[in-house]
Amino acid sequence: MTEEAFTRRVMAMRDQLWHVGRAMLWNDEDAADAVQDAMLQAWKKRRSLRDEDKFEAWFMRLFINRCRDMQRGQIRRREAVESAALWTEEATDMGAGEAQEALAALPDALRLPAVLFYVEGYSQKETARILGVSQEQVNTRLRQARRRMKRMLAEGGYFDE
């Protein structure tokens, strides 16, 4: 299949993809990302498609699987935000948006281990290996991240310092 034919067939499905993506992901940006990701994946796997007459079903299956992967990521991120709220025992009325903002405001050195450990679910040992630092450094950075987030959220009225 040529790139032009591939693009034409995907574009013919764009409304359907958009509706499925929005229904599964509840977010315009994530739906658009899922379409792009599925297009890249499908292009790379195009030789595995044995019958071009089944392109639409094949592509939709790839797309739905990508949306499911993203949903799992959303759930992990939501759980991580909830975990971040539990980092301090005083978290009662904190909104997920505020916790995400606090996490995003951390410097990379603190945010990356926090995301890998709390959001992505890697162990401290795995996080250390990924970042190329010692497990003790990961532990220290996670502790610093929790303290900074608590301070930022306290300034927003979510915790008593």
Coordinates of C-alpha atoms in Angstrom, one line a residue:
M1 CA 0.0 0.0 0.0
T2 CA 1.4 3.4 -0.9
E3 CA 1.6 6.2 1.6
E4 CA -1.0 8.2 -0.4
A5 CA -3.4 5.3 -0.4
F6 CA -2.8 4.7 3.3
T7 CA -3.4 8.4 4.1
R8 CA -6.5 8.5 2.0
R9 CA -8.0 5.5 3.7
V10 CA -7.3 6.8 7.2
M11 CA -8.7 10.2 6.3
A12 CA -11.9 8.5 5.2
M13 CA -12.2 7.1 8.7
R14 CA -11.4 10.3 10.6
D15 CA -14.9 11.1 11.8
Q16 CA -15.4 7.6 13.0
L17 CA -12.0 7.6 14.7
W18 CA -12.7 11.0 16.3
H19 CA -16.0 9.8 17.8
V20 CA -14.5 6.5 19.1
G21 CA -11.5 8.3 20.5
R22 CA -13.6 10.9 22.2
A23 CA -15.9 8.2 23.6
M24 CA -13.0 6.2 25.0
L25 CA -10.7 9.0 26.2
W26 CA -13.1 11.9 27.0
N27 CA -10.5 14.4 25.8
D28 CA -10.0 16.1 22.4
E29 CA -6.2 16.2 22.7
D30 CA -5.9 12.6 23.8
A31 CA -8.2 11.5 20.9
A32 CA -6.0 13.4 18.4
D33 CA -2.9 11.8 19.9
A34 CA -4.4 8.4 19.7
V35 CA -5.2 8.9 16.0
Q36 CA -1.6 10.0 15.3
D37 CA -0.1 7.2 17.3
A38 CA -2.3 4.6 15.6
M39 CA -1.4 6.0 12.2
L40 CA 2.3 5.7 13.0
Q41 CA 1.9 2.2 14.3
A42 CA -0.2 1.1 11.4
W43 CA 2.2 2.5 8.9
K44 CA 5.0 0.5 10.5
K45 CA 2.9 -2.6 10.6
R46 CA 1.3 -2.2 7.2
R47 CA 3.0 -5.3 5.8
S48 CA 1.2 -7.4 8.4
L49 CA -2.1 -6.6 6.7
R50 CA -2.8 -9.5 4.5
D51 CA -6.0 -8.3 2.9
E52 CA -6.2 -4.6 2.0
D53 CA -10.0 -5.0 1.8
K54 CA -9.9 -5.4 5.6
F55 CA -7.9 -2.2 6.2
E56 CA -10.6 -0.3 8.0
A57 CA -11.3 -3.1 10.5
W58 CA -7.5 -3.7 11.0
F59 CA -6.8 0.0 11.6
M60 CA -9.8 0.4 13.9
R61 CA -8.5 -2.5 16.0
L62 CA -5.1 -0.8 16.2
F63 CA -6.7 2.5 17.1
I64 CA -9.0 1.0 19.8
N65 CA -6.0 -0.8 21.3
R66 CA -4.1 2.5 21.4
C67 CA -7.0 4.1 23.1
R68 CA -7.1 1.3 25.7
D69 CA -3.4 1.8 26.3
M70 CA -4.0 5.5 26.8
Q71 CA -6.9 4.8 29.2
R72 CA -4.6 2.6 31.3
G73 CA -2.2 5.5 31.3
Q74 CA -4.9 7.9 32.4
I75 CA -5.9 5.5 35.2
R76 CA -2.3 5.2 36.3
R77 CA -1.9 9.0 36.3
R78 CA -5.2 9.4 38.2
E79 CA -4.1 6.8 40.7
A80 CA -0.7 8.6 41.0
V81 CA -2.4 11.9 41.6
E82 CA -4.4 10.2 44.3
S83 CA -1.2 8.6 45.6
A84 CA 0.4 12.0 45.6
A85 CA -2.5 13.3 47.7
L86 CA -1.8 10.5 50.1
W87 CA 1.9 11.3 50.3
T88 CA 0.8 13.4 53.2
E89 CA -1.8 12.1 55.5
E90 CA -3.6 15.5 55.6
A91 CA -4.9 15.3 52.0
T92 CA -8.6 15.6 52.3
D93 CA -10.1 18.2 49.9
M94 CA -7.3 18.3 47.3
G95 CA -8.4 18.3 43.7
A96 CA -6.6 16.2 41.1
G97 CA -5.9 19.3 39.0
E98 CA -4.0 21.0 41.8
A99 CA -1.9 17.9 42.4
Q100 CA -1.1 17.6 38.7
E101 CA -0.1 21.3 38.6
A102 CA 2.2 20.8 41.7
L103 CA 3.8 17.7 40.1
A104 CA 4.3 19.6 36.8
A105 CA 5.9 22.5 38.7
L106 CA 8.6 20.3 40.2
P107 CA 12.1 20.5 38.6
D108 CA 13.0 17.6 36.3
A109 CA 15.3 16.1 38.9
L110 CA 12.4 15.6 41.3
R111 CA 9.5 15.3 38.8
L112 CA 11.0 12.5 36.7
P113 CA 11.5 10.0 39.6
A114 CA 8.1 11.0 41.0
V115 CA 6.4 10.3 37.7
L116 CA 8.3 7.0 37.1
F117 CA 7.6 5.8 40.6
Y118 CA 4.1 7.1 41.4
V119 CA 2.6 7.5 37.9
E120 CA 4.2 4.8 35.9
G121 CA 4.5 2.3 38.8
Y122 CA 8.2 1.5 38.5
S123 CA 9.9 0.3 41.6
Q124 CA 12.6 2.6 43.2
K125 CA 15.2 0.2 41.8
E126 CA 13.8 0.3 38.3
T127 CA 13.5 4.1 38.5
A128 CA 17.2 4.4 39.6
R129 CA 18.2 2.2 36.6
I130 CA 16.2 4.3 34.2
L131 CA 17.5 7.6 35.5
G132 CA 21.1 6.3 35.9
V133 CA 21.3 7.2 39.6
S134 CA 21.5 5.2 42.8
Q135 CA 18.4 3.9 44.6
E136 CA 19.3 6.1 47.5
Q137 CA 19.2 9.2 45.3
V138 CA 15.8 8.1 44.0
N139 CA 14.5 7.7 47.6
T140 CA 15.9 11.2 48.5
R141 CA 14.4 12.8 45.4
L142 CA 11.0 11.2 46.1
R143 CA 11.1 12.5 49.6
Q144 CA 12.0 16.0 48.3
A145 CA 9.3 15.8 45.7
R146 CA 6.7 15.0 48.4
R147 CA 7.9 17.9 50.6
R148 CA 7.8 20.4 47.7
M149 CA 4.4 19.3 46.6
K150 CA 3.1 19.5 50.1
R151 CA 4.5 23.0 50.4
M152 CA 3.0 24.1 47.0
L153 CA -0.3 22.6 47.9
A154 CA -0.3 24.2 51.4
E155 CA 0.2 27.6 49.7
G156 CA -2.9 26.8 47.7
G157 CA -4.8 26.1 50.9
Y158 CA -4.9 22.3 50.7
F159 CA -2.7 21.4 53.7
D160 CA -1.8 22.9 57.0
E161 CA 2.0 23.1 57.0

